Amino acid sequence: MPAEALSASREAQAASPLVRVSGLEKVYSTRDSGNVHALNDINLDVAPGEFVTIVGPSGCGKSTLLKVLAGLLDKTAGHVDLAGHPVDGPTRDLGLVFQAPVLLPWRTVIDNVMVPAIVQKLDHKASRKRAEDLLRMVGLAAFAHRYPGELSGGMQQRVGICRALVHNPAFLLMDEPFGALDAMTREAMNIELLRIWKDQQATIMLVTHSIPEAVFLAERVVVMTPRPGRIAEIIDVDLPRPRHVEMFNTPEFGTYVRAIRRHFDSQMELD
Amino acid sequence: MSQTQADFAAEQSPEAQAPTSEALPQATAARRPWREHPLLSPALFLVLLLLWEALVRIFEVPKIVFPPPSAVIVALYDGIVSGLFLPHFLVTFYEIIAGFFLGAIAGISLGILIGLSPLMERLIYPYIIALQAMPKIAIAPIMVIWFGYGLTSKIIITATIAFFPLLANTIVGLRSAPKDQIDMLKACTATDWQIFRMVRLPQALPFIFVGPTSPSSSR
């Protein structure tokens, strides 16, 4: 993989990136173990409409990076721009999906999906229509008036994704959204997410600890290594689209997976 | 006798028994131990009343010292029929309701203030706990001096009793909202008020009404 050459060409093409991260540092100060350097010199541009996955072992700061991008965490140093504006708090044009569905149990499915629209005081009728459309898209139209407790984990996670999309954000951040799902459901959700990405023309940044998932979904995979969390490599994935489950078994797919895994093998040897 | 027979029959091998669907519930009913009977506790009450009545009569205790249950029942009946109890009952009822609502309003609103503001917690919560540690009965005479013998002193005392559990439950309830739910709302640009209304308050309601956690039992 001539990764350097590819990322160089990518830089040229990303004239006006949606996300521009440069020299980002994040240091947590804890009482007992001193300062923890969670992110170290993160540089990353994401073009509009791009699907970028971030992969790495636990503790490599990938969730921290997402939280900083979402405006939920303050950065220690560096620059984070979203659509040309520095991030200094949550922005309206952003959808966030968590590892757990994080639904409000006292609200029905459709009322959960409506939460961002209500918070942002968007037109109620239009938003409700969109919420219904999104639920139909993920096959949950029949469950709109049920409560989250009546749904399975995979269904709840789909509701969480609909909620992240209801206010039509240009930018979708997903923090290990399928980590808690079984392998079968996870594959189906990956296919569904690619369809949503195509339909909604959103820019997606997805964090995962699954290397195959990272390769399968992404146009670019950001490989992060821990202590301190930094970007080890950014790999362009040149697999054809639309992607199919059968691709998991192709030699090309295996090449990408191995190229990424190498980073973590060497990491382990260092330990 | 019939119970032991049923027990014995039930212990036979299932093939030999081949119980029909009608026979099965009967067998389980017969086998239910007496200690699970629903009238057990009322029966104990009855036994204690009879014991009390018998002891008072046998030892000829004067009514004025320790009246038997029969005398109590007669007095209760007379009081209700003569119309003596009703107005007093209504007054006490009013004192309880008014006192509870006063205490609840104060407890919940102060609980919201402390639950949402760490500054307020540091500032006033220690004093509220200190006041709570004081037995209400001990300050009752002072309440009477301050507010007189009328309704007010009783309402105030009731309010102080209702106040603390509701305050503590409100604080615990408001703090019980999972961080992810709050982050989710923050990420879509919710204001503090929206987070309070959409997550913190609904999370706190079961705590306020039921008080499932330890502070409620500290009364």
Coordinates of C-alpha atoms in Angstrom, one line a residue:
Chain A
M1 CA 0.0 0.0 0.0
P2 CA 1.6 3.3 -1.1
A3 CA -0.2 5.1 1.7
E4 CA 1.9 8.2 1.7
A5 CA 1.3 8.9 -2.0
L6 CA -2.4 8.4 -1.6
S7 CA -2.8 10.7 1.3
A8 CA -0.8 13.3 -0.5
S9 CA -3.3 13.1 -3.4
R10 CA -6.1 13.3 -0.9
E11 CA -4.7 16.5 0.6
A12 CA -4.7 18.1 -2.8
Q13 CA -8.3 17.2 -3.4
A14 CA -9.6 18.3 0.0
A15 CA -9.5 22.0 -0.9
S16 CA -12.3 23.0 1.6
P17 CA -12.5 20.2 4.2
L18 CA -15.6 19.8 6.4
V19 CA -13.4 18.9 9.3
R20 CA -9.9 20.2 9.8
V21 CA -7.9 19.1 12.8
S22 CA -4.4 20.3 13.2
G23 CA -2.0 19.8 16.1
L24 CA -4.7 18.6 18.4
E25 CA -3.7 17.7 21.9
K26 CA -5.8 16.5 24.8
V27 CA -4.4 16.0 28.3
Y28 CA -6.6 14.8 31.1
S29 CA -5.3 15.7 34.5
T30 CA -6.3 13.0 37.0
R31 CA -5.8 13.2 40.8
D32 CA -4.0 9.9 41.3
S33 CA -2.1 9.1 38.2
G34 CA -1.0 12.6 37.1
N35 CA -1.6 13.8 33.5
V36 CA -2.8 11.4 30.9
H37 CA -1.9 12.4 27.4
A38 CA -5.0 11.1 25.5
L39 CA -4.3 12.8 22.1
N40 CA -1.0 13.8 20.7
D41 CA -0.5 15.9 17.6
I42 CA -3.6 14.8 15.7
N43 CA -3.7 16.1 12.1
L44 CA -6.7 15.1 10.0
D45 CA -8.8 16.6 7.3
V46 CA -12.2 15.2 6.3
A47 CA -13.8 16.2 3.0
P48 CA -17.6 16.7 2.7
G49 CA -19.4 13.4 2.0
E50 CA -16.4 11.3 3.1
F51 CA -16.7 8.2 5.2
V52 CA -13.8 7.9 7.6
T53 CA -13.3 5.3 10.2
I54 CA -11.0 5.5 13.1
V55 CA -9.6 2.2 14.4
G56 CA -7.4 1.4 17.4
P57 CA -7.2 -0.5 20.6
S58 CA -9.0 0.7 23.8
G59 CA -7.2 3.7 25.3
C60 CA -5.9 5.1 22.1
G61 CA -8.0 8.3 22.5
K62 CA -10.4 7.6 19.6
S63 CA -13.5 8.3 21.6
T64 CA -11.8 11.4 23.0
L65 CA -11.2 12.6 19.5
L66 CA -14.9 12.2 18.7
K67 CA -16.0 14.0 21.8
V68 CA -13.7 17.0 21.0
L69 CA -15.1 17.1 17.5
A70 CA -18.7 17.0 18.9
G71 CA -17.8 19.9 21.2
L72 CA -18.4 17.9 24.3
L73 CA -14.8 18.0 25.5
D74 CA -12.4 21.0 25.5
K75 CA -9.1 20.5 23.7
T76 CA -5.8 21.2 25.4
A77 CA -4.1 22.6 22.3
G78 CA -4.3 22.8 18.5
H79 CA -7.1 23.7 16.1
V80 CA -10.4 22.0 15.3
D81 CA -12.5 23.5 12.6
L82 CA -15.9 22.4 11.5
A83 CA -17.1 23.8 8.2
G84 CA -14.6 26.6 8.5
H85 CA -15.5 27.6 12.1
P86 CA -13.5 26.7 15.2
V87 CA -15.4 24.2 17.4
D88 CA -16.0 25.7 20.9
G89 CA -19.1 23.7 21.8
P90 CA -21.8 21.5 20.3
T91 CA -23.1 22.5 16.8
R92 CA -26.5 22.1 15.4
D93 CA -25.3 20.5 12.2
L94 CA -24.0 17.4 13.8
G95 CA -25.4 14.0 14.7
L96 CA -23.9 11.8 17.4
V97 CA -24.4 8.0 17.8
F98 CA -23.1 6.4 21.0
Q99 CA -22.0 2.8 21.7
A100 CA -25.2 2.3 23.7
P101 CA -28.5 3.4 22.1
V102 CA -29.0 6.1 24.9
L103 CA -32.7 6.3 24.4
L104 CA -35.0 8.0 26.9
P105 CA -37.1 5.1 28.2
W106 CA -40.2 7.2 29.0
R107 CA -40.5 8.4 25.4
T108 CA -41.8 6.4 22.5
V109 CA -39.5 5.4 19.6
I110 CA -40.7 8.3 17.4
D111 CA -40.5 10.8 20.3
N112 CA -36.9 9.7 20.9
V113 CA -36.1 10.2 17.3
M114 CA -37.6 13.7 17.5
V115 CA -35.4 14.8 20.4
P116 CA -32.8 16.8 18.3
A117 CA -35.7 18.4 16.3
I118 CA -37.4 19.5 19.6
V119 CA -34.2 20.7 21.1
Q120 CA -33.4 22.8 18.0
K121 CA -37.0 23.9 17.7
L122 CA -37.3 22.7 14.1
D123 CA -40.6 22.7 12.3
H124 CA -42.6 20.0 14.1
K125 CA -44.6 18.7 11.2
A126 CA -41.7 18.4 8.8
S127 CA -39.5 16.8 11.4
R128 CA -42.1 14.3 12.4
K129 CA -42.5 13.4 8.7
R130 CA -38.7 13.0 8.5
A131 CA -38.6 10.9 11.6
E132 CA -41.3 8.6 10.2
D133 CA -39.3 8.3 6.9
L134 CA -36.1 7.5 8.8
L135 CA -37.9 4.8 10.9
R136 CA -39.3 3.3 7.7
M137 CA -35.8 3.3 6.1
V138 CA -34.4 1.2 9.0
G139 CA -37.5 -1.0 9.0
L140 CA -39.0 0.2 12.3
A141 CA -42.1 2.0 11.0
A142 CA -44.3 -0.4 12.9
F143 CA -42.5 0.3 16.2
A144 CA -42.9 4.1 16.1
H145 CA -45.2 4.2 19.1
R146 CA -43.6 1.5 21.1
Y147 CA -41.3 2.2 24.0
P148 CA -37.5 1.5 23.8
G149 CA -37.8 -1.3 26.4
E150 CA -39.9 -3.3 24.0
L151 CA -37.2 -3.3 21.3
S152 CA -34.1 -5.5 20.9
G153 CA -30.6 -4.0 21.2
G154 CA -30.2 -3.9 17.4
M155 CA -33.5 -2.1 16.9
Q156 CA -32.7 0.4 19.7
Q157 CA -29.4 1.2 18.0
R158 CA -31.2 1.8 14.7
V159 CA -33.5 4.2 16.6
G160 CA -30.4 6.0 17.9
I161 CA -29.1 6.3 14.3
C162 CA -32.4 7.8 13.2
R163 CA -32.3 10.3 16.0
A164 CA -28.8 11.3 14.9
L165 CA -30.1 12.0 11.4
V166 CA -33.5 13.6 12.1
H167 CA -32.2 17.2 12.1
N168 CA -30.5 16.5 8.8
P169 CA -26.9 17.1 10.0
A170 CA -24.1 17.3 7.4
F171 CA -21.8 15.6 9.8
L172 CA -22.4 12.3 11.6
L173 CA -20.1 11.1 14.4
M174 CA -20.4 7.5 15.6
D175 CA -18.6 6.1 18.6
E176 CA -18.4 2.3 18.3
P177 CA -22.1 2.2 17.3
F178 CA -22.2 -1.5 16.7
G179 CA -19.8 -2.6 19.5
A180 CA -22.6 -4.1 21.6
L181 CA -24.3 -6.1 18.8
D182 CA -23.8 -9.7 17.8
A183 CA -21.8 -10.4 14.6
M184 CA -24.8 -11.1 12.4
T185 CA -26.7 -8.0 13.4
R186 CA -23.5 -6.0 13.1
E187 CA -23.0 -7.1 9.5
A188 CA -26.6 -6.1 8.6
M189 CA -26.2 -2.8 10.4
N190 CA -23.0 -2.1 8.4
I191 CA -24.8 -2.6 5.1
E192 CA -27.6 -0.4 6.4
L193 CA -25.2 2.3 7.4
L194 CA -23.6 2.4 4.0
R195 CA -27.1 2.7 2.4
I196 CA -27.9 5.6 4.8
W197 CA -24.6 7.3 4.0
K198 CA -25.4 7.1 0.3
D199 CA -29.0 8.3 0.7
Q200 CA -28.3 11.1 3.1
Q201 CA -25.0 12.2 1.5
A202 CA -23.7 12.8 5.0
T203 CA -20.1 13.0 6.1
I204 CA -19.4 10.2 8.6
M205 CA -16.7 9.6 11.1
L206 CA -17.0 6.3 12.8
V207 CA -14.9 4.9 15.6
T208 CA -14.5 1.2 16.0
H209 CA -12.1 -1.4 17.5
S210 CA -12.9 -3.9 14.7
I211 CA -10.4 -3.7 11.9
P212 CA -12.6 -5.5 9.3
E213 CA -15.5 -3.2 10.1
A214 CA -13.2 -0.2 9.7
V215 CA -12.0 -1.4 6.3
F216 CA -15.5 -2.5 5.1
L217 CA -17.1 0.9 5.8
A218 CA -14.5 3.4 5.0
E219 CA -13.0 5.4 2.2
R220 CA -10.2 6.1 4.6
V221 CA -9.1 4.4 7.7
V222 CA -7.4 6.4 10.4
V223 CA -5.2 4.0 12.5
M224 CA -4.5 5.2 16.0
T225 CA -2.1 3.8 18.6
P226 CA -2.2 4.4 22.3
R227 CA 0.0 6.1 25.0
P228 CA -0.2 8.8 23.8
G229 CA -3.1 8.5 21.4
R230 CA -1.7 9.5 18.0
I231 CA -2.4 8.8 14.3
A232 CA -0.1 6.0 13.2
E233 CA -1.2 5.9 9.6
I234 CA -4.1 7.0 7.3
I235 CA -5.0 4.3 4.8
D236 CA -7.1 4.9 1.7
V237 CA -9.4 2.0 1.0
D238 CA -9.8 1.4 -2.7
L239 CA -12.4 -1.4 -2.6
P240 CA -15.3 -1.1 -5.1
R241 CA -18.7 0.3 -4.1
P242 CA -21.3 -0.7 -3.3
R243 CA -19.7 -3.0 -0.8
H244 CA -21.0 -6.5 -0.1
V245 CA -20.6 -9.0 2.7
E246 CA -18.7 -11.3 0.4
M247 CA -15.9 -8.8 0.2
F248 CA -14.8 -9.8 3.7
N249 CA -13.3 -12.9 2.0
T250 CA -11.4 -11.2 -0.9
P251 CA -7.6 -11.1 -0.9
E252 CA -7.7 -7.3 -1.3
F253 CA -9.8 -6.9 1.8
G254 CA -7.3 -9.2 3.7
T255 CA -4.4 -7.0 2.5
Y256 CA -5.9 -3.9 4.1
V257 CA -6.8 -5.7 7.3
R258 CA -3.2 -7.0 7.6
A259 CA -1.7 -3.6 6.8
I260 CA -3.7 -2.1 9.7
R261 CA -3.1 -5.0 12.1
R262 CA 0.6 -4.7 11.7
H263 CA 0.5 -1.5 13.7
F264 CA -1.0 -3.2 16.7
D265 CA 1.3 -6.2 16.5
S266 CA 4.4 -4.0 16.7
Q267 CA 2.7 -2.1 19.5
M268 CA 2.4 -5.3 21.5
E269 CA 6.0 -6.2 20.9
L270 CA 7.1 -2.9 22.3
D271 CA 5.1 -3.6 25.5
Chain B
M1 CA -54.8 -36.0 57.1
S2 CA -56.1 -35.3 53.6
Q3 CA -53.1 -33.0 53.1
T4 CA -50.6 -35.7 53.9
Q5 CA -52.4 -38.1 51.6
A6 CA -52.2 -35.6 48.8
D7 CA -48.5 -35.1 49.5
F8 CA -48.0 -38.8 49.5
A9 CA -49.9 -39.2 46.2
A10 CA -47.9 -36.4 44.6
E11 CA -44.6 -38.1 45.5
Q12 CA -45.6 -41.2 43.5
S13 CA -43.9 -41.7 40.2
P14 CA -45.4 -39.3 37.5
E15 CA -46.1 -42.2 35.1
A16 CA -48.2 -44.1 37.7
Q17 CA -50.0 -40.9 38.7
A18 CA -50.6 -39.5 35.1
P19 CA -52.3 -36.4 36.5
T20 CA -55.1 -34.8 34.5
S21 CA -55.1 -31.0 34.0
E22 CA -57.9 -30.7 36.6
A23 CA -56.1 -32.7 39.2
L24 CA -52.9 -30.7 39.1
P25 CA -54.1 -27.3 40.6
Q26 CA -55.8 -29.2 43.4
A27 CA -52.7 -31.0 44.3
T28 CA -50.6 -27.7 44.4
A29 CA -53.3 -26.0 46.5
A30 CA -53.3 -28.8 49.0
R31 CA -49.6 -28.7 49.2
R32 CA -49.3 -24.9 49.9
P33 CA -47.8 -24.5 53.3
W34 CA -49.9 -22.9 56.0
R35 CA -47.3 -20.2 56.5
E36 CA -48.2 -18.7 53.1
H37 CA -51.8 -18.3 53.9
P38 CA -53.0 -14.7 53.2
L39 CA -55.1 -14.5 56.4
L40 CA -52.1 -15.3 58.6
S41 CA -51.4 -11.8 59.7
P42 CA -55.0 -10.8 60.3
A43 CA -55.4 -13.9 62.4
L44 CA -52.4 -12.9 64.5
F45 CA -54.1 -9.5 65.1
L46 CA -57.3 -11.2 66.3
V47 CA -55.3 -13.5 68.6
L48 CA -53.5 -10.6 70.2
L49 CA -56.8 -8.7 70.7
L50 CA -58.3 -11.6 72.4
L51 CA -55.2 -12.1 74.6
W52 CA -55.3 -8.4 75.5
E53 CA -59.1 -8.6 76.4
A54 CA -58.5 -11.8 78.4
L55 CA -55.5 -10.4 80.4
V56 CA -57.4 -7.2 81.3
R57 CA -60.4 -9.2 82.5
I58 CA -58.5 -11.9 84.4
F59 CA -56.3 -9.4 86.3
E60 CA -59.2 -6.9 86.7
V61 CA -57.1 -4.0 85.5
P62 CA -59.0 -0.7 85.8
K63 CA -60.3 0.7 82.5
I64 CA -58.7 4.0 83.1
V65 CA -55.2 2.4 83.3
F66 CA -55.5 -0.1 80.5
P67 CA -58.9 -0.3 78.7
P68 CA -59.7 -3.6 77.0
P69 CA -60.3 -3.6 73.2
S70 CA -64.0 -4.0 73.7
A71 CA -64.1 -0.6 75.6
V72 CA -62.0 1.0 72.9
I73 CA -64.4 -0.1 70.2
V74 CA -67.4 1.2 72.2
A75 CA -65.8 4.5 72.7
L76 CA -64.8 4.8 69.0
Y77 CA -68.4 4.0 68.0
D78 CA -69.8 6.6 70.5
G79 CA -67.4 9.2 69.3
I80 CA -68.3 8.7 65.7
V81 CA -72.1 8.5 66.2
S82 CA -72.2 11.6 68.5
G83 CA -70.4 13.6 65.9
L84 CA -67.6 14.5 68.2
F85 CA -64.7 13.0 66.1
L86 CA -65.6 14.2 62.6
P87 CA -64.7 17.9 62.9
H88 CA -61.5 17.0 64.8
F89 CA -60.6 14.5 62.2
L90 CA -61.1 17.1 59.5
V91 CA -58.9 19.6 61.3
T92 CA -56.1 17.0 61.6
F93 CA -56.5 15.9 58.0
Y94 CA -56.2 19.5 56.9
E95 CA -53.1 19.9 59.0
I96 CA -51.5 16.9 57.4
I97 CA -52.3 17.8 53.8
A98 CA -51.3 21.4 54.2
G99 CA -48.1 20.5 56.1
F100 CA -47.2 17.9 53.5
F101 CA -47.7 20.2 50.6
L102 CA -45.8 23.0 52.3
G103 CA -42.9 20.6 53.0
A104 CA -43.0 19.1 49.6
I105 CA -42.9 22.4 47.8
A106 CA -40.0 23.6 49.9
G107 CA -38.2 20.2 49.7
I108 CA -38.6 19.8 46.0
S109 CA -37.7 23.4 45.0
L110 CA -34.7 23.5 47.3
G111 CA -33.7 20.0 46.1
I112 CA -33.8 21.3 42.5
L113 CA -31.6 24.3 43.5
I114 CA -29.1 22.1 45.3
G115 CA -29.2 19.3 42.7
L116 CA -28.4 21.6 39.8
S117 CA -25.9 23.9 41.5
P118 CA -22.8 22.5 43.2
L119 CA -22.3 26.0 44.7
M120 CA -25.6 25.8 46.4
E121 CA -24.8 22.3 47.6
R122 CA -21.6 23.4 49.3
L123 CA -23.2 26.6 50.6
I124 CA -26.4 25.3 52.3
Y125 CA -26.6 21.5 52.2
P126 CA -24.5 21.0 55.4
Y127 CA -26.8 23.2 57.4
I128 CA -29.9 21.4 56.1
I129 CA -28.4 18.0 57.1
A130 CA -27.5 19.5 60.6
L131 CA -31.1 20.7 61.0
Q132 CA -32.4 17.3 59.9
A133 CA -30.4 15.6 62.6
M134 CA -32.4 17.5 65.2
P135 CA -35.5 15.5 66.4
K136 CA -38.7 17.3 65.4
I137 CA -40.3 16.5 68.7
A138 CA -37.6 18.4 70.5
I139 CA -38.4 21.6 68.7
A140 CA -42.2 21.1 68.8
P141 CA -42.6 23.2 72.0
I142 CA -40.7 26.1 70.4
M143 CA -42.9 25.9 67.4
V144 CA -45.9 26.2 69.7
I145 CA -44.4 29.3 71.3
W146 CA -43.6 30.8 67.9
F147 CA -46.8 29.9 66.0
G148 CA -49.4 29.4 68.8
Y149 CA -51.7 26.5 69.6
G150 CA -53.6 26.8 66.4
L151 CA -53.2 25.1 63.1
T152 CA -50.1 26.9 62.1
S153 CA -47.7 25.2 64.5
K154 CA -48.9 21.8 63.6
I155 CA -48.7 22.5 59.9
I156 CA -45.2 23.8 60.3
I157 CA -44.1 20.7 62.2
T158 CA -45.7 18.4 59.6
A159 CA -43.9 20.3 56.9
T160 CA -40.5 20.0 58.5
I161 CA -41.0 16.2 58.7
A162 CA -42.0 15.9 55.0
F163 CA -39.3 18.4 53.9
F164 CA -36.1 16.4 54.2
P165 CA -37.0 13.1 52.5
L166 CA -38.3 15.0 49.5
L167 CA -35.3 17.3 49.4
A168 CA -32.9 14.4 49.5
N169 CA -34.8 12.3 46.9
T170 CA -35.0 15.3 44.6
I171 CA -31.2 15.8 44.8
V172 CA -30.4 12.1 44.3
G173 CA -33.0 11.9 41.5
L174 CA -31.6 14.8 39.6
R175 CA -28.1 13.4 39.9
S176 CA -29.2 10.0 38.6
A177 CA -29.4 11.0 35.0
P178 CA -26.9 8.9 33.0
K179 CA -24.0 11.1 31.6
D180 CA -24.6 9.6 28.1
Q181 CA -28.2 10.9 28.1
I182 CA -27.0 14.4 29.1
D183 CA -24.2 14.3 26.5
M184 CA -26.7 13.2 23.9
L185 CA -28.8 16.3 24.5
K186 CA -25.7 18.6 24.8
A187 CA -24.4 17.3 21.5
C188 CA -27.6 18.5 19.8
T189 CA -27.2 21.9 21.4
A190 CA -29.7 21.6 24.2
T191 CA -29.7 24.4 26.8
D192 CA -29.4 23.6 30.5
W193 CA -33.2 24.2 30.9
Q194 CA -33.9 21.7 28.1
I195 CA -31.6 19.1 29.7
F196 CA -33.4 19.7 33.0
R197 CA -36.8 19.3 31.4
M198 CA -36.1 16.4 29.1
V199 CA -33.7 14.3 31.1
R200 CA -33.0 15.3 34.7
L201 CA -36.6 15.9 35.8
P202 CA -38.1 12.8 34.3
Q203 CA -35.2 10.8 35.8
A204 CA -35.8 12.4 39.2
L205 CA -39.6 11.8 39.3
P206 CA -39.5 8.2 40.5
F207 CA -37.1 9.1 43.2
I208 CA -39.2 12.0 44.4
F209 CA -42.4 10.0 44.5
V210 CA -41.2 6.7 45.7
G211 CA -37.8 7.4 47.1
P212 CA -36.2 4.1 46.5
T213 CA -32.8 5.1 47.9
S214 CA -31.4 5.4 51.4
P215 CA -31.9 9.1 52.1
S216 CA -35.7 8.5 52.2
S217 CA -35.4 6.1 55.1
S218 CA -33.3 8.5 57.1
R219 CA -36.5 10.2 58.5

